């Protein structure tokens, strides 16, 4: 069970608990990111910059489906851990069935939105001619597979919070391997282009769905299905949405900002610039997946500590998470700037103009990347400690602060202003987020000292009673 493995408050145990949950979460996120990254590698080599530009315009349109899945997965996972920290294990079955009902409802909404507005969203980003046609092919498959994408995004998070982080990681590894094999066959051998890429991804996600749902019906799951439970609990559903809404907004923010970048790169640059932005985006995503893995690995223990009112352990876990996030981001930036040609060459090694533009983009777009990881970590931290409103404020602020930079800088700096808008906005947002986190940590330290003093007082009283 989760509780016995993390309740000890020693630094050694905190570190061990952190890595026990974080390493599988990082691996799971990296593996899950391979769906997107492998598509980009095959498309970059077999189709070129037009294909990269097309998939970069398609992803913001379908990314909100992944956001729905992550919202339900993170929200229900946090709720599961909080309830277990309070000692309530009977609610797990109702939480799981309520989140499944939510996912099917969100899938119906997603299908409707994509069916009606997908072409509009693509054209709004500057999609035209061959780029538009390829992007439409890619989105078409996802339009009718929304339930698969949402459920496949959520189930590994639920399995991880059901005290099976290794099974969750293994499931995502299997999905990634299937996706890579199908990408090779459908793009490289049969030359189906972006249509093949979408079929490969949705097929791999379908396998994850079937096996993930099977897990919760197996003996490996700790959920007690024999206990009395309700198929849909409105109170649980509300808490799931509130706790996970910050994750949804982070994905909506990513979708909107990527779409706006595509539009501005088309306006101030060319389709080749959009293709270069796609490559830079893939390289950025590799770090972001690590940062999100750290955040998601931190969440179950922190939620448990919150439910158990172990404030000192919350602080220790957060401190270690921040340290790992910033070190990973700084290391990745140094590597990208040390061997940029090699990193860009993963996606295309034959188009010199595309390579040069992508390298320039790395230097202008990613210099503040560790701060992006810290912002994401802060949002998950507040969600894990049942402060959904603060988490939502950070997620919304990420979008609102970046908009003025994107609207103003290109007018003065042209395409370079588009590249530099995100890192400068991250610096500005951190001026708000850092004090929020610091004040919360200060409050927890105060509560921890009060608990310690209270325990000492009780201990002294008990000793005096025994002596008397």
Coordinates of C-alpha atoms in Angstrom, one line a residue:
X1 CA 0.0 0.0 0.0
X2 CA 1.0 3.6 -0.5
X3 CA 0.9 4.7 3.1
X4 CA 3.4 2.3 4.7
X5 CA 6.0 3.0 2.1
X6 CA 6.0 6.8 2.5
X7 CA 4.9 7.7 6.0
X8 CA 8.5 7.7 7.5
X9 CA 9.8 11.3 7.7
X10 CA 13.5 10.8 7.5
X11 CA 15.5 12.5 4.7
X12 CA 16.6 9.1 3.4
X13 CA 13.0 7.8 3.2
X14 CA 11.8 11.0 1.5
X15 CA 14.5 10.7 -1.1
X16 CA 13.7 7.0 -1.7
X17 CA 10.0 7.7 -1.9
X18 CA 10.6 10.6 -4.4
X19 CA 12.7 8.5 -6.7
X20 CA 10.3 5.5 -6.4
X21 CA 7.5 7.5 -7.8
X22 CA 9.4 10.0 -9.9
X23 CA 11.6 7.7 -12.0
X24 CA 8.6 5.6 -13.3
X25 CA 6.7 8.9 -13.9
X26 CA 9.6 10.4 -15.9
X27 CA 10.0 7.2 -17.9
X28 CA 6.2 7.1 -18.5
X29 CA 6.1 10.7 -19.7
X30 CA 9.1 10.2 -22.0
X31 CA 7.6 7.0 -23.4
X32 CA 4.3 8.7 -23.8
X33 CA 6.0 11.6 -25.6
X34 CA 7.5 9.2 -28.1
X35 CA 4.1 9.1 -29.7
X36 CA 4.5 12.7 -30.8
X37 CA 8.3 12.7 -31.2
X38 CA 8.5 9.6 -33.3
X39 CA 5.8 10.9 -35.6
X40 CA 7.9 14.0 -36.0
X41 CA 11.1 12.0 -36.8
X42 CA 9.5 9.9 -39.4
X43 CA 7.6 12.8 -41.0
X44 CA 10.7 15.0 -41.0
X45 CA 12.8 12.4 -42.8
X46 CA 10.2 11.0 -45.2
X47 CA 8.1 14.1 -45.9
X48 CA 10.1 17.2 -45.0
X49 CA 9.4 20.6 -43.6
X50 CA 5.8 20.8 -45.1
X51 CA 4.9 17.6 -43.2
X52 CA 6.5 19.0 -40.0
X53 CA 4.5 22.2 -40.4
X54 CA 1.3 20.2 -41.0
X55 CA 1.6 18.1 -37.9
X56 CA 2.6 21.1 -35.8
X57 CA -0.7 22.8 -36.9
X58 CA -2.7 19.6 -36.2
X59 CA -1.4 19.0 -32.7
X60 CA -2.8 22.1 -31.1
X61 CA -6.2 21.1 -32.5
X62 CA -6.2 17.6 -30.9
X63 CA -4.1 18.5 -27.9
X64 CA -7.1 19.5 -25.8
X65 CA -8.3 15.9 -25.9
X66 CA -5.0 14.8 -24.2
X67 CA -5.7 17.7 -21.8
X68 CA -9.1 16.2 -20.9
X69 CA -7.5 12.9 -20.2
X70 CA -4.7 14.4 -18.1
X71 CA -7.2 16.5 -16.2
X72 CA -9.3 13.5 -15.2
X73 CA -6.2 11.3 -14.6
X74 CA -4.4 13.9 -12.4
X75 CA -7.6 15.0 -10.6
X76 CA -8.8 11.5 -9.8
X77 CA -5.3 10.4 -8.9
X78 CA -4.9 13.2 -6.5
X79 CA -8.3 12.5 -5.0
X80 CA -7.4 8.8 -4.6
X81 CA -4.1 9.7 -2.8
X82 CA -5.7 12.3 -0.5
X83 CA -8.5 9.9 0.5
X84 CA -6.0 7.2 1.3
X85 CA -3.9 9.6 3.3
X86 CA -7.0 10.2 5.4
X87 CA -7.4 6.5 5.8
X88 CA -10.4 6.2 3.5
X89 CA -9.9 3.3 1.1
X90 CA -13.6 2.6 0.4
X91 CA -14.0 5.6 -1.9
X92 CA -11.6 4.3 -4.6
X93 CA -14.1 2.3 -6.7
X94 CA -16.6 5.2 -6.9
X95 CA -13.8 7.6 -7.8
X96 CA -12.7 5.3 -10.6
X97 CA -16.1 4.8 -12.1
X98 CA -17.0 8.5 -11.8
X99 CA -13.8 9.5 -13.7
X100 CA -14.7 6.9 -16.5
X101 CA -18.1 8.5 -16.9
X102 CA -16.5 11.9 -17.1
X103 CA -14.0 10.7 -19.8
X104 CA -16.8 9.3 -22.0
X105 CA -18.7 12.6 -21.7
X106 CA -15.6 14.6 -22.6
X107 CA -15.0 12.3 -25.5
X108 CA -18.5 13.1 -26.9
X109 CA -17.8 16.9 -26.5
X110 CA -14.4 16.5 -28.2
X111 CA -15.8 14.6 -31.2
X112 CA -18.4 17.3 -31.7
X113 CA -15.8 20.1 -31.5
X114 CA -13.4 18.5 -34.0
X115 CA -16.2 17.6 -36.4
X116 CA -17.4 21.2 -36.6
X117 CA -14.3 23.4 -36.0
X118 CA -11.2 21.5 -37.0
X119 CA -10.8 23.1 -40.5
X120 CA -11.4 26.5 -39.0
X121 CA -8.7 26.0 -36.4
X122 CA -6.2 24.8 -39.0
X123 CA -6.9 27.8 -41.3
X124 CA -6.7 30.2 -38.4
X125 CA -3.1 29.0 -37.9
X126 CA -2.2 29.8 -41.5
X127 CA -2.8 26.3 -42.9
X128 CA -3.2 26.2 -46.7
X129 CA -2.6 24.0 -49.8
X130 CA -0.6 20.9 -49.1
X131 CA 0.0 21.7 -45.4
X132 CA -3.7 22.1 -44.8
X133 CA -4.5 18.9 -46.6
X134 CA -2.0 16.8 -44.6
X135 CA -3.1 18.3 -41.3
X136 CA -6.7 17.5 -42.2
X137 CA -5.7 13.8 -42.8
X138 CA -4.0 13.6 -39.5
X139 CA -6.9 15.1 -37.5
X140 CA -9.6 13.0 -39.3
X141 CA -8.6 9.8 -37.5
X142 CA -8.6 11.4 -34.1
X143 CA -12.0 12.9 -34.6
X144 CA -13.6 9.5 -34.3
X145 CA -11.1 8.2 -31.7
X146 CA -11.5 10.8 -29.1
X147 CA -12.5 8.4 -26.4
X148 CA -9.4 6.3 -27.0
X149 CA -7.1 9.3 -26.8
X150 CA -8.7 10.6 -23.6
X151 CA -8.8 7.3 -21.8
X152 CA -5.3 6.3 -22.9
X153 CA -4.0 9.6 -21.5
X154 CA -5.7 9.1 -18.1
X155 CA -5.3 5.4 -17.3
X156 CA -1.6 5.3 -16.7
X157 CA -2.0 8.2 -14.2
X158 CA -4.7 6.2 -12.4
X159 CA -2.7 3.0 -12.4
X160 CA 0.3 4.9 -10.9
X161 CA -1.9 6.3 -8.1
X162 CA -3.2 2.8 -7.5
X163 CA 0.3 2.0 -6.2
X164 CA 1.5 0.4 -9.4
X165 CA 3.9 2.9 -11.0
X166 CA 6.0 0.2 -12.8
X167 CA 2.9 -1.3 -14.4
X168 CA 1.8 2.2 -15.6
X169 CA 5.3 2.7 -17.1
X170 CA 5.3 -0.7 -18.7
X171 CA 1.9 -0.1 -20.3
X172 CA 3.1 3.2 -21.8
X173 CA 6.3 1.5 -23.1
X174 CA 4.3 -1.1 -24.9
X175 CA 2.1 1.6 -26.5
X176 CA 5.2 3.5 -27.6
X177 CA 6.8 0.4 -29.1
X178 CA 3.6 -0.4 -31.1
X179 CA 3.5 3.2 -32.3
X180 CA 7.1 3.1 -33.5
X181 CA 6.6 -0.1 -35.4
X182 CA 3.4 1.1 -37.0
X183 CA 5.0 4.5 -37.9
X184 CA 7.7 2.6 -39.8
X185 CA 5.2 0.4 -41.7
X186 CA 2.6 3.1 -42.5
X187 CA 4.9 6.1 -43.1
X188 CA 8.2 4.5 -44.2
X189 CA 7.0 1.4 -46.1
X190 CA 3.5 2.1 -47.3
X191 CA 3.9 5.9 -47.6
X192 CA 0.6 6.8 -46.0
X193 CA 2.0 10.1 -44.8
X194 CA 0.3 11.9 -41.9
X195 CA -2.7 9.6 -42.2
X196 CA -0.4 6.7 -41.4
X197 CA 1.0 8.6 -38.4
X198 CA -2.5 9.2 -36.9
X199 CA -3.5 5.5 -37.5
X200 CA -0.3 4.4 -35.8
X201 CA -0.9 6.6 -32.8
X202 CA -4.6 5.8 -32.3
X203 CA -3.9 2.0 -32.6
X204 CA -1.2 2.1 -30.0
X205 CA -3.5 4.1 -27.7
X206 CA -6.3 1.5 -28.2
X207 CA -4.0 -1.2 -26.8
X208 CA -3.2 1.0 -23.8
X209 CA -7.0 1.4 -23.2
X210 CA -7.8 -2.3 -23.3
X211 CA -4.9 -3.4 -21.1
X212 CA -5.3 -0.4 -18.7
X213 CA -9.0 -1.2 -18.1
X214 CA -8.1 -4.8 -17.7
X215 CA -5.7 -3.9 -14.9
X216 CA -8.5 -2.5 -12.8
X217 CA -10.4 -5.7 -13.1
X218 CA -7.4 -7.8 -12.1
X219 CA -5.9 -8.9 -8.8
X220 CA -3.1 -6.4 -9.3
X221 CA -5.4 -3.5 -8.5
X222 CA -5.9 -2.5 -4.9
X223 CA -9.5 -1.3 -5.6
X224 CA -12.1 -3.4 -3.7
X225 CA -14.9 -3.9 -6.2
X226 CA -16.9 -6.0 -3.8
X227 CA -17.4 -3.0 -1.6
X228 CA -20.5 -0.9 -2.1
X229 CA -19.9 1.9 -4.6
X230 CA -21.8 4.3 -6.9
X231 CA -21.2 4.4 -10.6
X232 CA -21.3 8.2 -10.6
X233 CA -20.7 10.4 -7.6
X234 CA -21.3 14.1 -8.4
X235 CA -19.2 15.3 -5.5
X236 CA -16.2 13.2 -6.5
X237 CA -16.7 14.3 -10.1
X238 CA -16.6 17.9 -9.0
X239 CA -13.5 17.4 -7.0
X240 CA -11.8 15.6 -9.9
X241 CA -12.5 18.5 -12.3
X242 CA -11.4 21.1 -9.8
X243 CA -8.1 19.3 -8.8
X244 CA -7.3 18.5 -12.5
X245 CA -8.5 21.7 -14.1
X246 CA -5.0 23.3 -13.8
X247 CA -3.6 20.4 -15.8
X248 CA -6.3 20.9 -18.5
X249 CA -5.5 24.6 -18.7
X250 CA -1.8 23.9 -19.0
X251 CA -2.6 21.7 -22.1
X252 CA -5.1 24.3 -23.4
X253 CA -2.4 26.9 -22.9
X254 CA 0.1 24.8 -24.8
X255 CA -2.4 24.3 -27.6
X256 CA -3.3 27.9 -27.9
X257 CA 0.3 29.2 -27.7
X258 CA 1.5 26.6 -30.2
X259 CA -1.3 27.6 -32.5
X260 CA -0.6 31.3 -32.1
X261 CA 3.1 30.7 -32.7
X262 CA 2.2 28.8 -35.9
X263 CA 0.1 31.7 -37.1
X264 CA 2.8 34.3 -36.3
X265 CA 5.6 32.3 -37.8
X266 CA 3.5 32.0 -41.0
X267 CA 2.8 35.7 -40.9
X268 CA 6.4 36.9 -40.2
X269 CA 8.2 33.9 -41.7
X270 CA 7.5 31.0 -44.0
X271 CA 6.3 27.4 -43.8
X272 CA 9.9 26.5 -43.4
X273 CA 10.0 28.6 -40.2
X274 CA 6.9 26.7 -39.0
X275 CA 8.8 23.4 -39.7
X276 CA 11.8 24.7 -37.7
X277 CA 9.5 25.6 -34.9
X278 CA 8.1 22.1 -34.9
X279 CA 11.7 20.7 -34.4
X280 CA 12.4 23.2 -31.6
X281 CA 9.1 22.2 -30.1
X282 CA 10.0 18.5 -30.1
X283 CA 13.3 19.2 -28.4
X284 CA 11.6 21.4 -25.8
X285 CA 9.0 18.7 -25.2
X286 CA 11.8 16.2 -24.3
X287 CA 12.6 18.4 -21.2
X288 CA 9.0 19.3 -20.5
X289 CA 8.2 15.6 -20.3
X290 CA 11.0 15.1 -17.7
X291 CA 9.7 18.2 -15.7
X292 CA 6.1 16.9 -15.9
X293 CA 7.3 13.4 -14.8
X294 CA 8.9 15.0 -11.8
X295 CA 5.7 16.9 -11.0
X296 CA 3.5 13.8 -11.5
X297 CA 5.9 11.6 -9.4
X298 CA 5.8 14.2 -6.6
X299 CA 2.0 14.3 -6.6
X300 CA 1.0 11.0 -5.0
X301 CA 3.4 11.3 -1.9
X302 CA 2.6 15.0 -1.5
X303 CA -1.2 14.4 -1.7
X304 CA -0.7 11.6 0.9
X305 CA 1.3 13.8 3.2
X306 CA -1.3 16.5 2.9
X307 CA -4.1 14.1 3.8
X308 CA -2.0 12.9 6.8
X309 CA -1.0 16.5 7.7
X310 CA 2.7 15.8 7.5
X311 CA 3.8 19.3 6.5
X312 CA 7.5 18.9 7.0
X313 CA 7.5 16.0 4.5
X314 CA 5.6 18.1 2.0
X315 CA 8.3 20.7 2.2
X316 CA 11.1 18.2 1.8
X317 CA 9.4 16.6 -1.2
X318 CA 8.9 19.9 -2.9
X319 CA 12.5 21.1 -2.3
X320 CA 13.9 17.9 -3.9
X321 CA 11.5 18.2 -6.8
X322 CA 12.4 21.8 -7.6
X323 CA 16.1 20.9 -7.4
X324 CA 15.8 18.1 -9.9
X325 CA 13.6 20.1 -12.3
X326 CA 16.0 23.0 -12.5
X327 CA 19.1 20.9 -12.8
X328 CA 17.5 18.8 -15.6
X329 CA 16.5 22.0 -17.5
X330 CA 19.9 23.6 -17.2
X331 CA 21.6 20.4 -18.4
X332 CA 19.3 20.1 -21.4
X333 CA 20.0 23.7 -22.5
X334 CA 23.7 23.2 -22.2
X335 CA 23.5 20.0 -24.3
X336 CA 21.3 21.6 -27.0
X337 CA 23.7 24.5 -27.4
X338 CA 26.8 22.2 -27.4
X339 CA 25.6 19.9 -30.2
X340 CA 22.7 21.7 -32.0
X341 CA 23.3 20.2 -35.4
X342 CA 23.2 16.7 -34.0
X343 CA 19.9 17.3 -32.1
X344 CA 18.2 19.0 -35.1
X345 CA 19.5 16.2 -37.4
X346 CA 17.3 13.7 -35.5
X347 CA 14.4 15.3 -37.4
X348 CA 16.0 16.3 -40.7
X349 CA 19.7 16.2 -41.8
X350 CA 19.4 17.2 -45.4
X351 CA 17.7 20.6 -45.5
X352 CA 20.4 23.2 -44.6
X353 CA 18.0 26.1 -44.4
X354 CA 15.7 24.2 -42.1
X355 CA 18.7 23.2 -39.9
X356 CA 20.0 26.7 -39.6
X357 CA 16.6 28.2 -38.8
X358 CA 16.0 25.5 -36.1
X359 CA 19.4 26.1 -34.4
X360 CA 18.6 29.9 -34.3
X361 CA 15.3 29.0 -32.7
X362 CA 16.9 26.8 -30.0
X363 CA 19.1 29.7 -28.9
X364 CA 16.3 32.3 -28.8
X365 CA 13.3 30.2 -27.7
X366 CA 14.7 27.9 -25.0
X367 CA 17.1 29.9 -22.9
X368 CA 14.6 30.2 -20.0
X369 CA 13.3 26.6 -20.3
X370 CA 14.0 25.5 -16.7
X371 CA 11.6 28.2 -15.5
X372 CA 8.9 26.6 -17.6
X373 CA 9.5 23.3 -15.7
X374 CA 9.3 25.2 -12.4
X375 CA 6.0 26.8 -13.3
X376 CA 4.5 23.4 -14.3
X377 CA 5.8 21.9 -11.0
X378 CA 4.3 24.7 -8.9
X379 CA 0.9 24.1 -10.5
X380 CA 0.9 20.4 -9.7
X381 CA 2.2 21.1 -6.2
X382 CA -0.8 23.3 -5.4
X383 CA -3.2 20.7 -7.0
X384 CA -1.6 17.9 -4.9
X385 CA -2.2 20.0 -1.7
X386 CA -5.9 20.5 -2.5
X387 CA -5.4 24.2 -3.6
X388 CA -7.0 23.9 -7.0
X389 CA -7.7 27.6 -7.3
X390 CA -4.0 28.5 -7.0
X391 CA -3.1 25.8 -9.5
X392 CA -5.6 27.2 -11.9
X393 CA -4.4 30.8 -11.4
X394 CA -0.9 29.6 -12.4
X395 CA -2.2 27.8 -15.4
X396 CA -4.3 30.7 -16.6
X397 CA -1.5 33.2 -15.8
X398 CA 0.8 31.3 -18.0
X399 CA -1.4 32.0 -21.0
X400 CA -2.4 35.6 -20.1
X401 CA 1.1 36.8 -19.5
X402 CA 2.5 35.3 -22.7
X403 CA -0.1 36.9 -24.9
X404 CA 1.2 40.5 -24.7
X405 CA 4.7 39.4 -25.5
X406 CA 3.5 37.5 -28.6
X407 CA 1.4 40.5 -29.7
X408 CA 4.1 43.2 -29.1
X409 CA 7.5 41.7 -29.7
X410 CA 7.0 40.6 -33.3
X411 CA 6.0 44.1 -34.3
X412 CA 9.4 45.4 -33.3
X413 CA 11.7 42.3 -33.8
X414 CA 9.9 40.4 -36.5
X415 CA 10.3 36.7 -36.5
X416 CA 12.9 36.9 -33.7
X417 CA 10.2 38.5 -31.5
X418 CA 8.0 35.4 -32.0
X419 CA 10.9 33.1 -30.9
X420 CA 11.7 35.2 -27.8
X421 CA 8.1 35.8 -26.5
X422 CA 7.9 32.5 -24.5
X423 CA 11.1 32.7 -22.5
X424 CA 10.6 36.3 -21.6
X425 CA 7.0 35.6 -20.4
X426 CA 8.3 32.7 -18.3
X427 CA 10.6 35.1 -16.5
X428 CA 7.8 37.5 -15.9
X429 CA 5.4 34.8 -14.6
X430 CA 8.1 33.4 -12.2
X431 CA 8.1 36.8 -10.5
X432 CA 4.6 35.9 -9.4
X433 CA 4.8 32.1 -8.9
X434 CA 8.0 32.1 -6.8
X435 CA 6.5 34.3 -4.0
X436 CA 3.3 32.1 -4.1
X437 CA 5.3 28.9 -3.5
X438 CA 7.6 30.6 -0.9
X439 CA 4.6 31.9 1.2
X440 CA 3.0 28.4 1.1
X441 CA 6.2 26.7 2.1
X442 CA 6.7 29.3 4.9
X443 CA 3.2 28.5 6.1
X444 CA 3.8 24.8 6.2
X445 CA 7.0 25.2 8.1
X446 CA 5.1 27.2 10.7
X447 CA 2.4 24.4 10.9
X448 CA 5.2 21.8 11.2
X449 CA 6.8 23.6 14.1
X450 CA 3.4 24.0 15.8
X451 CA 2.8 20.2 15.4
X452 CA 6.3 19.4 16.8
X453 CA 5.8 21.7 19.8
X454 CA 2.3 20.2 20.5
X455 CA 3.8 16.7 20.4
X456 CA 6.5 17.7 22.8
X457 CA 3.9 19.2 25.2
X458 CA 1.8 16.0 25.0
X459 CA 4.9 13.9 25.6
X460 CA 5.9 16.0 28.6
X461 CA 2.4 15.8 30.1
X462 CA 2.3 12.0 29.7
X463 CA 5.7 11.6 31.3
X464 CA 4.6 13.8 34.2
X465 CA 1.4 11.8 34.6
X466 CA 3.4 8.5 34.7
X467 CA 5.9 9.8 37.3
X468 CA 3.1 11.1 39.5

